[in-house]
Coordinates of C-alpha atoms and ligand atoms in Angstrom, one line a residue:
M1 CA -13.7 91.6 -66.7
N2 CA -17.0 92.3 -68.3
N3 CA -17.3 92.1 -72.1
K4 CA -17.4 95.8 -72.7
I5 CA -14.0 96.4 -71.0
K6 CA -12.5 93.4 -73.0
W7 CA -13.7 95.0 -76.2
L8 CA -12.2 98.3 -75.2
F9 CA -8.9 96.6 -74.4
G10 CA -8.9 94.9 -77.7
I11 CA -9.5 98.1 -79.6
V12 CA -6.8 100.0 -77.8
A13 CA -4.3 97.1 -78.4
L14 CA -5.2 97.2 -82.1
L15 CA -4.8 100.9 -82.4
F16 CA -1.4 100.6 -80.6
L17 CA -0.3 98.0 -83.1
A18 CA -1.4 99.9 -86.1
A19 CA 0.6 103.0 -84.8
C20 CA 3.7 100.9 -84.3
T21 CA 3.8 98.8 -87.5
P22 CA 5.5 100.7 -90.3
K23 CA 3.1 101.6 -93.1
T24 CA 3.6 99.6 -96.2
P25 CA 4.8 102.0 -98.9
T26 CA 2.4 102.0 -101.9
D27 CA 3.2 105.3 -103.8
L28 CA 6.4 105.0 -105.7
T29 CA 6.3 108.7 -106.6
Q30 CA 6.8 109.5 -102.9
T31 CA 10.3 107.9 -102.9
S32 CA 13.1 110.3 -102.5
F33 CA 15.3 109.4 -105.5
I34 CA 18.6 111.1 -106.2
P35 CA 19.2 111.6 -109.0
Q36 CA 15.5 112.2 -109.8
P37 CA 14.6 109.8 -112.6
A38 CA 13.2 111.0 -116.0
S39 CA 9.7 109.6 -115.0
V40 CA 8.1 107.7 -112.1
T41 CA 4.6 106.4 -112.1
A42 CA 2.8 104.6 -109.2
T43 CA 0.4 101.7 -109.3
G44 CA -0.6 101.8 -105.7
D45 CA 0.4 98.4 -104.5
A46 CA 3.4 96.8 -102.8
Y47 CA 6.1 94.1 -103.7
K48 CA 7.6 92.1 -100.9
V49 CA 11.3 91.1 -100.8
S50 CA 11.6 88.1 -98.6
A51 CA 14.0 85.2 -97.9
S52 CA 12.5 83.3 -100.8
T53 CA 13.2 86.1 -103.3
V54 CA 15.4 85.1 -106.3
I55 CA 17.2 87.6 -108.5
Y56 CA 17.3 86.2 -112.0
F57 CA 19.4 87.5 -114.9
Q58 CA 19.1 86.9 -118.5
A59 CA 21.1 83.7 -119.2
G60 CA 24.4 84.1 -121.0
V61 CA 25.0 87.8 -120.2
E62 CA 27.9 87.8 -117.9
G63 CA 27.8 91.5 -116.9
L64 CA 24.3 91.0 -115.7
E65 CA 25.3 88.2 -113.4
H66 CA 27.7 90.8 -111.7
T67 CA 24.9 93.2 -111.3
A68 CA 22.6 90.5 -110.0
V69 CA 25.1 89.4 -107.5
Y70 CA 25.9 93.1 -106.5
L71 CA 22.1 93.6 -106.0
A72 CA 21.7 90.4 -104.0
G73 CA 24.7 91.4 -101.8
Q74 CA 23.1 94.8 -101.1
L75 CA 19.7 93.3 -100.3
I76 CA 21.4 90.9 -97.9
E77 CA 23.3 93.7 -96.3
I78 CA 20.1 95.7 -95.9
S79 CA 17.9 93.0 -94.5
G80 CA 20.0 89.9 -93.5
L81 CA 17.7 87.9 -95.7
T82 CA 19.1 85.0 -97.9
I83 CA 18.7 86.1 -101.4
S84 CA 19.8 83.9 -104.3
V85 CA 20.9 84.6 -107.9
Q86 CA 20.0 82.4 -110.9
A87 CA 20.2 82.6 -114.6
A88 CA 16.8 82.5 -116.5
E89 CA 16.1 81.5 -120.0
K90 CA 12.8 83.5 -120.0
V91 CA 11.0 86.1 -117.9
P92 CA 10.1 84.4 -114.6
S93 CA 6.7 84.8 -113.0
R94 CA 8.0 86.2 -109.7
G95 CA 11.2 87.6 -108.2
I96 CA 13.5 90.2 -109.6
Y97 CA 14.7 90.0 -113.2
L98 CA 17.4 91.8 -115.0
E99 CA 17.4 91.8 -118.8
I100 CA 19.0 93.5 -121.8
T101 CA 16.7 94.7 -124.5
G102 CA 18.1 96.4 -127.5
N103 CA 15.1 98.2 -128.9
D104 CA 14.2 101.2 -126.7
V105 CA 15.8 104.3 -128.4
E106 CA 14.7 106.7 -125.8
L107 CA 16.6 104.9 -123.1
G108 CA 19.9 105.2 -125.0
N109 CA 23.1 103.9 -123.8
E110 CA 22.8 104.1 -120.0
G111 CA 18.9 104.3 -119.5
Y112 CA 16.7 101.6 -118.0
E113 CA 13.1 100.7 -117.2
L114 CA 12.4 99.5 -113.8
N115 CA 8.9 97.9 -113.4
I116 CA 7.8 97.0 -109.9
G117 CA 4.8 94.7 -109.9
K118 CA 3.1 92.9 -107.0
K119 CA 4.9 89.6 -107.9
L120 CA 7.7 90.5 -110.3
V121 CA 10.3 93.3 -110.6
T122 CA 12.0 93.7 -113.9
I123 CA 14.9 95.9 -114.8
K124 CA 15.3 96.3 -118.6
A125 CA 18.0 98.2 -120.4
G126 CA 20.0 98.4 -123.6
S127 CA 23.3 97.8 -121.7
E128 CA 24.7 96.3 -118.6
A129 CA 25.3 99.8 -117.2
G130 CA 21.7 100.6 -117.6
C131 CA 20.7 97.5 -115.6
F132 CA 23.1 98.5 -112.9
Y133 CA 21.5 102.0 -112.7
G134 CA 18.0 100.4 -112.6
A135 CA 19.3 98.3 -109.6
Q136 CA 20.5 101.5 -107.9
T137 CA 17.0 103.1 -108.3
L138 CA 15.5 99.9 -106.9
L139 CA 17.8 100.1 -103.9
Q140 CA 16.8 103.7 -103.2
T141 CA 13.2 102.4 -102.6
L142 CA 14.6 100.6 -99.5
P143 CA 16.4 101.8 -96.4
V144 CA 20.1 101.2 -96.2
K145 CA 19.6 99.2 -93.1
A146 CA 16.5 97.3 -91.9
A147 CA 15.8 95.0 -89.1
D148 CA 17.6 91.7 -89.5
G149 CA 15.5 89.0 -91.4
E150 CA 12.5 91.3 -91.9
A151 CA 10.7 91.2 -95.2
L152 CA 10.9 94.5 -97.1
T153 CA 8.2 96.1 -99.1
I154 CA 8.5 98.3 -102.1
A155 CA 5.8 100.5 -103.6
T156 CA 4.8 99.3 -107.1
G157 CA 5.1 101.3 -110.3
T158 CA 7.5 102.2 -113.1
A159 CA 10.6 104.3 -113.4
R160 CA 11.8 105.1 -117.0
D161 CA 15.1 106.9 -116.8
Y162 CA 18.2 108.0 -118.7
P163 CA 21.0 110.5 -118.1
E164 CA 21.4 114.0 -119.4
Y165 CA 25.2 113.7 -119.8
A166 CA 27.5 110.9 -120.7
Y167 CA 30.2 111.7 -118.1
R168 CA 29.2 112.2 -114.4
G169 CA 32.2 112.1 -112.1
T170 CA 34.4 113.3 -109.3
M171 CA 38.2 113.7 -109.0
L172 CA 40.2 112.6 -106.1
D173 CA 43.6 114.2 -105.5
V174 CA 45.7 111.4 -104.0
A175 CA 48.9 113.4 -104.5
R176 CA 48.6 116.1 -101.9
H177 CA 47.5 113.5 -99.3
F178 CA 47.6 109.9 -100.2
F179 CA 44.5 107.7 -99.9
S180 CA 44.7 103.9 -99.7
V181 CA 43.2 101.4 -102.1
E182 CA 40.5 100.7 -99.4
D183 CA 39.6 104.4 -99.2
V184 CA 39.4 104.7 -103.0
K185 CA 37.1 101.7 -103.1
R186 CA 34.8 103.3 -100.5
V187 CA 34.6 106.4 -102.7
I188 CA 33.8 104.2 -105.7
D189 CA 31.0 102.5 -103.7
L190 CA 29.5 105.9 -102.9
L191 CA 29.8 107.2 -106.4
A192 CA 27.9 104.1 -107.7
V193 CA 24.9 104.8 -105.4
Y194 CA 24.3 108.1 -107.3
K195 CA 24.8 106.7 -110.8
M196 CA 28.2 108.5 -111.3
N197 CA 30.3 106.8 -113.8
A198 CA 33.8 108.4 -113.7
L199 CA 36.5 108.7 -111.2
H200 CA 39.5 110.9 -112.1
L201 CA 42.6 110.1 -110.1
H202 CA 45.0 113.1 -109.7
L203 CA 48.1 110.8 -109.5
S204 CA 51.0 113.2 -109.4
D205 CA 51.7 116.7 -108.2
D206 CA 54.5 118.7 -106.6
Q207 CA 54.0 116.9 -103.2
G208 CA 53.9 113.3 -104.4
W209 CA 54.0 110.7 -107.1
R210 CA 51.4 108.0 -106.4
I211 CA 51.7 105.3 -109.1
E212 CA 54.5 102.9 -109.7
I213 CA 56.3 103.3 -113.1
K214 CA 58.5 100.2 -113.5
S215 CA 60.9 102.0 -115.8
W216 CA 61.3 104.9 -113.5
P217 CA 61.3 103.4 -110.0
M218 CA 62.6 106.5 -108.1
L219 CA 59.3 108.3 -108.9
T220 CA 57.6 106.4 -106.2
E221 CA 60.6 105.5 -104.1
I222 CA 61.5 109.2 -103.7
G223 CA 58.6 111.1 -105.1
G224 CA 56.0 109.0 -103.3
S225 CA 57.7 109.2 -99.9
T226 CA 55.9 112.3 -98.5
E227 CA 52.8 114.5 -98.8
V228 CA 51.5 117.9 -97.7
G229 CA 52.5 118.5 -94.1
G230 CA 55.4 116.0 -94.2
G231 CA 53.5 112.8 -93.7
E232 CA 54.8 109.5 -95.2
G233 CA 52.8 109.7 -98.4
G234 CA 52.5 106.4 -100.3
F235 CA 51.7 105.1 -103.7
Y236 CA 49.8 102.4 -105.6
T237 CA 51.7 99.6 -107.0
Q238 CA 50.6 98.6 -110.5
E239 CA 48.7 95.7 -109.0
D240 CA 47.0 98.2 -106.6
Y241 CA 46.0 100.4 -109.5
A242 CA 44.7 97.4 -111.4
E243 CA 42.6 96.4 -108.4
I244 CA 41.0 99.9 -108.3
V245 CA 40.3 99.9 -112.0
D246 CA 38.6 96.4 -111.7
Y247 CA 36.6 97.4 -108.7
A248 CA 35.4 100.5 -110.5
Q249 CA 34.7 98.6 -113.7
E250 CA 32.4 96.2 -111.8
R251 CA 30.4 99.3 -110.8
H252 CA 30.4 100.8 -114.2
I253 CA 32.8 103.5 -113.3
T254 CA 35.7 104.5 -115.6
I255 CA 39.0 105.4 -114.0
I256 CA 40.7 108.4 -115.6
P257 CA 44.4 108.6 -114.6
E258 CA 46.0 112.0 -114.5
I259 CA 49.7 112.8 -114.7
D260 CA 49.9 116.5 -114.3
M261 CA 52.6 118.2 -116.5
P262 CA 54.6 120.1 -117.3
G263 CA 53.9 122.0 -114.1
H264 CA 52.9 120.4 -110.8
T265 CA 55.9 118.1 -111.2
N266 CA 58.2 118.8 -108.3
A267 CA 57.9 115.2 -107.0
A268 CA 59.2 113.9 -110.3
L269 CA 61.9 116.6 -110.5
A270 CA 63.1 115.5 -107.0
S271 CA 63.2 111.9 -108.0
Y272 CA 65.2 112.3 -111.3
A273 CA 67.8 115.1 -111.6
E274 CA 68.0 114.7 -115.4
L275 CA 64.4 116.0 -115.8
N276 CA 65.5 119.4 -114.6
C277 CA 67.0 121.9 -117.1
D278 CA 69.9 122.5 -114.8
G279 CA 70.4 118.7 -114.2
K280 CA 70.0 119.2 -110.4
A281 CA 67.4 117.3 -108.4
R282 CA 64.8 119.4 -106.6
K283 CA 64.1 119.0 -102.9
L284 CA 60.9 117.2 -101.9
Y285 CA 58.1 119.7 -101.3
T286 CA 55.4 119.4 -98.6
G287 CA 53.8 122.9 -98.7
T288 CA 50.8 124.0 -100.7
D289 CA 52.1 126.6 -103.1
V290 CA 51.3 126.0 -106.8
G291 CA 52.9 127.0 -110.1
F292 CA 56.6 126.8 -109.3
S293 CA 57.8 123.6 -110.9
T294 CA 58.2 122.6 -114.6
L295 CA 59.6 119.7 -116.6
C296 CA 62.3 120.8 -119.0
T297 CA 60.5 121.1 -122.3
D298 CA 63.5 121.1 -124.6
K299 CA 65.3 117.9 -123.4
D300 CA 64.8 114.7 -125.2
I301 CA 64.8 112.7 -122.0
T302 CA 61.6 114.6 -120.9
Y303 CA 59.7 113.0 -123.8
R304 CA 61.2 109.6 -123.2
F305 CA 60.0 109.9 -119.6
V306 CA 56.5 111.0 -120.6
E307 CA 56.3 108.1 -123.2
D308 CA 57.4 105.5 -120.5
V309 CA 54.9 106.9 -118.0
V310 CA 52.0 107.1 -120.5
S311 CA 52.7 103.7 -122.0
E312 CA 52.8 101.9 -118.6
I313 CA 49.6 103.7 -117.3
A314 CA 47.7 103.3 -120.6
A315 CA 48.4 99.6 -120.5
L316 CA 46.7 99.3 -117.1
T317 CA 43.7 101.5 -118.0
P318 CA 40.9 100.1 -120.0
G319 CA 39.0 103.5 -120.1
P320 CA 39.4 105.6 -123.2
W321 CA 41.1 108.6 -121.5
F322 CA 44.4 109.8 -120.2
H323 CA 44.5 113.2 -118.4
V324 CA 47.6 115.2 -119.0
G325 CA 47.0 117.9 -116.5
G326 CA 48.5 121.1 -118.0
D327 CA 47.2 123.5 -115.4
E328 CA 49.0 126.4 -113.6
S329 CA 52.4 125.9 -115.5
H330 CA 53.4 129.5 -114.4
V331 CA 57.1 129.0 -114.8
T332 CA 57.0 127.4 -118.3
A333 CA 57.3 129.9 -121.1
H334 CA 54.2 130.1 -123.2
D335 CA 55.8 128.7 -126.4
D336 CA 57.6 126.0 -124.4
Y337 CA 54.2 125.0 -122.9
V338 CA 52.5 124.8 -126.3
Y339 CA 55.4 122.8 -127.7
F340 CA 55.3 120.5 -124.8
V341 CA 51.5 119.8 -124.8
N342 CA 51.6 119.3 -128.6
R343 CA 54.2 116.6 -128.2
V344 CA 52.6 115.0 -125.2
Q345 CA 49.4 114.7 -127.1
E346 CA 51.0 112.7 -129.9
I347 CA 52.4 110.4 -127.3
V348 CA 49.0 109.8 -125.6
V349 CA 47.4 109.2 -129.0
K350 CA 50.2 106.8 -129.9
Y351 CA 49.1 104.7 -126.9
G352 CA 45.5 104.6 -127.9
K353 CA 44.0 107.1 -125.5
K354 CA 42.0 110.3 -125.9
I355 CA 43.2 113.4 -124.2
F356 CA 41.8 115.1 -121.1
G357 CA 43.5 118.4 -119.9
W358 CA 42.7 121.3 -117.7
D359 CA 41.4 124.4 -119.6
E360 CA 44.9 125.8 -120.2
I361 CA 45.7 123.0 -122.8
A362 CA 43.4 124.8 -125.2
N363 CA 46.4 127.0 -126.0
A364 CA 48.0 124.1 -127.8
N365 CA 46.9 122.5 -131.2
L366 CA 44.2 120.1 -129.8
V367 CA 44.1 116.7 -131.5
E368 CA 40.7 115.3 -132.4
G369 CA 38.7 113.7 -129.5
T370 CA 40.2 115.9 -126.8
T371 CA 38.3 117.1 -123.8
V372 CA 39.1 120.4 -122.1
Q373 CA 38.2 120.5 -118.4
F374 CA 36.7 123.9 -117.6
W375 CA 37.8 124.9 -114.0
D376 CA 38.6 128.6 -114.2
D377 CA 39.2 130.3 -117.5
V378 CA 36.3 131.0 -119.8
E379 CA 38.5 132.2 -122.7
N380 CA 40.6 129.0 -122.7
T381 CA 37.4 127.0 -122.6
T382 CA 35.7 128.7 -125.5
M383 CA 39.0 128.5 -127.4
G384 CA 39.0 124.8 -126.9
V385 CA 35.4 124.6 -128.2
E386 CA 36.4 126.6 -131.3
K387 CA 39.3 124.1 -131.8
G388 CA 36.7 121.2 -131.7
A389 CA 37.2 120.0 -128.2
K390 CA 34.4 118.8 -125.9
V391 CA 34.2 120.4 -122.4
L392 CA 34.0 118.8 -119.0
M393 CA 32.4 121.1 -116.6
S394 CA 34.2 121.6 -113.3
P395 CA 33.6 125.3 -112.6
S396 CA 35.7 126.0 -109.4
A397 CA 33.1 128.4 -108.0
R398 CA 30.3 125.8 -108.2
A399 CA 31.9 122.3 -108.3
Y400 CA 35.0 122.3 -106.2
L401 CA 34.6 119.9 -103.4
D402 CA 37.5 121.5 -101.5
M403 CA 35.8 124.9 -101.2
H404 CA 34.5 126.0 -97.8
Y405 CA 30.8 125.6 -97.3
D406 CA 30.7 129.0 -95.5
S407 CA 32.9 131.3 -93.5
T408 CA 32.8 128.9 -90.5
S409 CA 34.2 125.9 -92.4
L410 CA 37.3 124.5 -90.9
L411 CA 38.4 122.3 -93.8
G412 CA 39.1 123.3 -97.3
L413 CA 40.0 126.5 -99.1
H414 CA 38.0 129.5 -100.3
W415 CA 39.9 131.0 -103.3
A416 CA 36.9 130.2 -105.5
G417 CA 34.3 131.3 -103.0
Y418 CA 32.0 129.5 -100.6
I419 CA 30.0 126.7 -101.9
E420 CA 27.0 126.0 -99.7
V421 CA 24.8 123.0 -100.7
D422 CA 22.2 125.1 -102.6
H423 CA 25.0 127.0 -104.5
A424 CA 26.5 123.6 -105.5
Y425 CA 23.2 122.5 -106.9
T426 CA 21.6 125.6 -108.6
W427 CA 23.4 125.8 -111.8
D428 CA 23.0 124.3 -115.3
P429 CA 26.2 123.2 -117.2
A430 CA 24.5 124.1 -120.5
T431 CA 24.0 127.7 -119.7
L432 CA 26.9 128.6 -117.3
V433 CA 29.4 129.6 -119.8
E434 CA 28.5 131.7 -122.9
G435 CA 29.5 129.9 -126.0
V436 CA 29.5 126.5 -124.3
T437 CA 26.2 124.6 -125.0
K438 CA 24.9 121.1 -124.2
E439 CA 26.2 119.8 -127.5
N440 CA 29.8 120.8 -126.5
I441 CA 29.6 119.3 -123.0
L442 CA 30.8 115.8 -122.2
G443 CA 29.6 116.0 -118.7
V444 CA 30.2 117.2 -115.1
E445 CA 33.0 116.5 -112.7
A446 CA 33.4 117.7 -109.1
P447 CA 37.0 117.6 -108.1
L448 CA 38.3 117.1 -104.5
W449 CA 41.7 118.7 -104.0
T450 CA 43.3 117.5 -100.8
E451 CA 45.7 120.1 -99.6
T452 CA 43.7 120.3 -96.3
I453 CA 42.0 116.9 -96.4
T454 CA 44.0 114.2 -94.6
D455 CA 41.7 111.2 -94.0
M456 CA 38.4 109.7 -94.9
D457 CA 36.3 111.5 -92.3
E458 CA 37.5 114.8 -93.7
L459 CA 37.0 113.6 -97.2
E460 CA 33.4 112.5 -96.5
Y461 CA 32.5 115.9 -94.8
M462 CA 33.6 117.8 -97.9
V463 CA 32.0 115.4 -100.4
F464 CA 28.7 114.9 -98.6
P465 CA 26.1 116.2 -99.0
R466 CA 27.3 118.1 -102.1
L467 CA 28.1 115.0 -104.2
P468 CA 24.5 113.8 -104.8
G469 CA 23.7 117.2 -106.1
Y470 CA 26.5 117.0 -108.7
A471 CA 25.2 113.5 -109.6
E472 CA 21.8 115.0 -110.2
I473 CA 23.1 117.8 -112.3
G474 CA 24.8 115.2 -114.5
W475 CA 22.0 112.8 -114.7
T476 CA 18.6 114.7 -114.4
A477 CA 17.3 117.1 -117.1
P478 CA 17.2 120.7 -115.9
A479 CA 13.4 120.9 -116.3
L480 CA 13.1 118.3 -113.4
R481 CA 15.6 120.0 -111.1
D482 CA 14.5 122.4 -108.5
W483 CA 16.3 123.3 -105.2
E484 CA 13.0 123.5 -103.1
T485 CA 12.1 119.8 -103.9
Y486 CA 15.6 118.6 -104.1
K487 CA 16.5 119.7 -100.6
L488 CA 13.6 117.6 -99.2
R489 CA 14.8 114.5 -101.1
L490 CA 18.4 115.3 -99.9
A491 CA 17.1 115.5 -96.3
D492 CA 15.7 112.0 -96.6
H493 CA 19.1 110.8 -97.7
G494 CA 20.5 112.0 -94.4
K495 CA 19.3 108.8 -92.8
R496 CA 21.1 106.9 -95.6
F497 CA 24.3 108.8 -95.0
E498 CA 24.1 108.0 -91.2
D499 CA 23.4 104.3 -91.9
L500 CA 26.4 104.2 -94.3
N501 CA 28.6 105.9 -91.6
I502 CA 29.2 108.9 -93.8
D503 CA 30.5 111.8 -91.9
F504 CA 28.5 114.6 -93.6
Y505 CA 28.0 118.3 -93.2
R506 CA 24.6 119.0 -91.8
S507 CA 23.9 122.2 -93.8
A508 CA 21.3 124.4 -92.1
L509 CA 19.7 124.9 -95.5
V510 CA 18.5 121.2 -95.6
P511 CA 15.6 120.1 -93.3
W512 CA 17.3 117.0 -92.0
G513 CA 15.0 114.7 -90.0
E514 CA 15.4 113.2 -86.5
Y515 CA 16.6 109.8 -87.2
Ligands
LIG601 C1 43.9 124.8 -108.3 S1 42.1 123.5 -110.3 C2 44.5 123.8 -108.8 C3 45.0 122.7 -107.9 C4 44.7 123.0 -106.4 C5 43.3 123.7 -106.3 C6 42.9 124.0 -104.9 C7 43.5 123.2 -110.8 C8 43.5 122.7 -112.2 N1 44.6 123.5 -110.2 O1 46.4 122.5 -108.1 O2 44.8 122.0 -105.7 O3 43.3 124.9 -107.1 O4 41.6 124.3 -104.9

């Protein structure tokens, strides 16, 4: 070969290599973060995560060690690299460092500052939760799955970030169809990725009672034995429930247990005859009607029952809230309903918990610290605000994860309308209901009712891709939210959903890539 041809070959080979080697990311502002952080600035360089990377945490802060181990676990999962965790007495010169600093007022309770330098990444926050969210932001700069053992690069820069609302959550109805502890853990993992911090578990309904109550064992023995459609149902033992609570706590997610009453109680009424006004046990129910059952509000045993249930669950629940349901009690007379909710509130307070209830509970005399969950009725909700309650925003026409996406959806219901991915995203909690402003709002929750949802594939299909949008509504200030740019970021998360094996709805409104 003459020299000229050799040169040509060389150049072609180089060009080929350049085209095939992934570009090193150097512009942090180009990362598709969800939720969008309050501010992101780029410094145009790259940090390399390799097998020698160490994750340091401020010595003596136990909660940070959890987050450091969690982050290392995620990085190992992504890359197959061996990443170690160590306590550090002072800021190291290289590696990834997690630190609690108490003096940044703007960051508040859950905010963080993530600094990605060429040699050192630091995550600083006022709380352990803040550091955890900083770690989630860091993880979103990386793919969910990379080639085994390959060093990873991250664009340098800074994210300073804090949430708009204190409560960002979802609800899972494990009563209509039962979901196992493993299933719930997967839901918790997915919530954590999007900085959600609350999981409300709807633990009882007409079709099933799903948590062991030691003083009333038939609730699960009988009431837990079936579900919608006649399947075998199931329930959590108290140990199972504690395991869920712990798993969630490690991811800074609070579990809110709900026992729905006085309506939605057929499973309890089938388990114990004495809870019925006529003293006769009801038959187990596996259909999907609502509003036909009620506890007997003028029997003493009803309140003994409620007290036993509340005390056992409250003892297993470190979070501040107990949800008393209170929705759709269509066969409870109004005065009986008000009397019942008033008495139940006293019981919940006695066991040290704050009350959550669906918006109907605003008809009672709300005790201080109560939160009314807006799902349907504006009048109830504004009445709750007038009585001093906070509001949790779960508008059924916008935030119900069981609503059809469009007229072709096979799963879900559509009584509150169709909720396409844009409709789920384009609303502001602070302006949706007249008379309910940001100051009144605790946060946002997207509930998944499971009359038609029987397994994890179906659950994921309804939850994704709407859930990241609800997470962003709860976290990101309205001025930084916009559907046109959000849908591009969401499209990038399609690859993440695939790599996490999430069975998601490929809405035609989102420009998903070819992965
Ligand atoms: C209404 S929302 C209900 C639930 C149903 C749901 C179905 C609410 C407080 N009650 O009992 O499962 O609709 O979308």
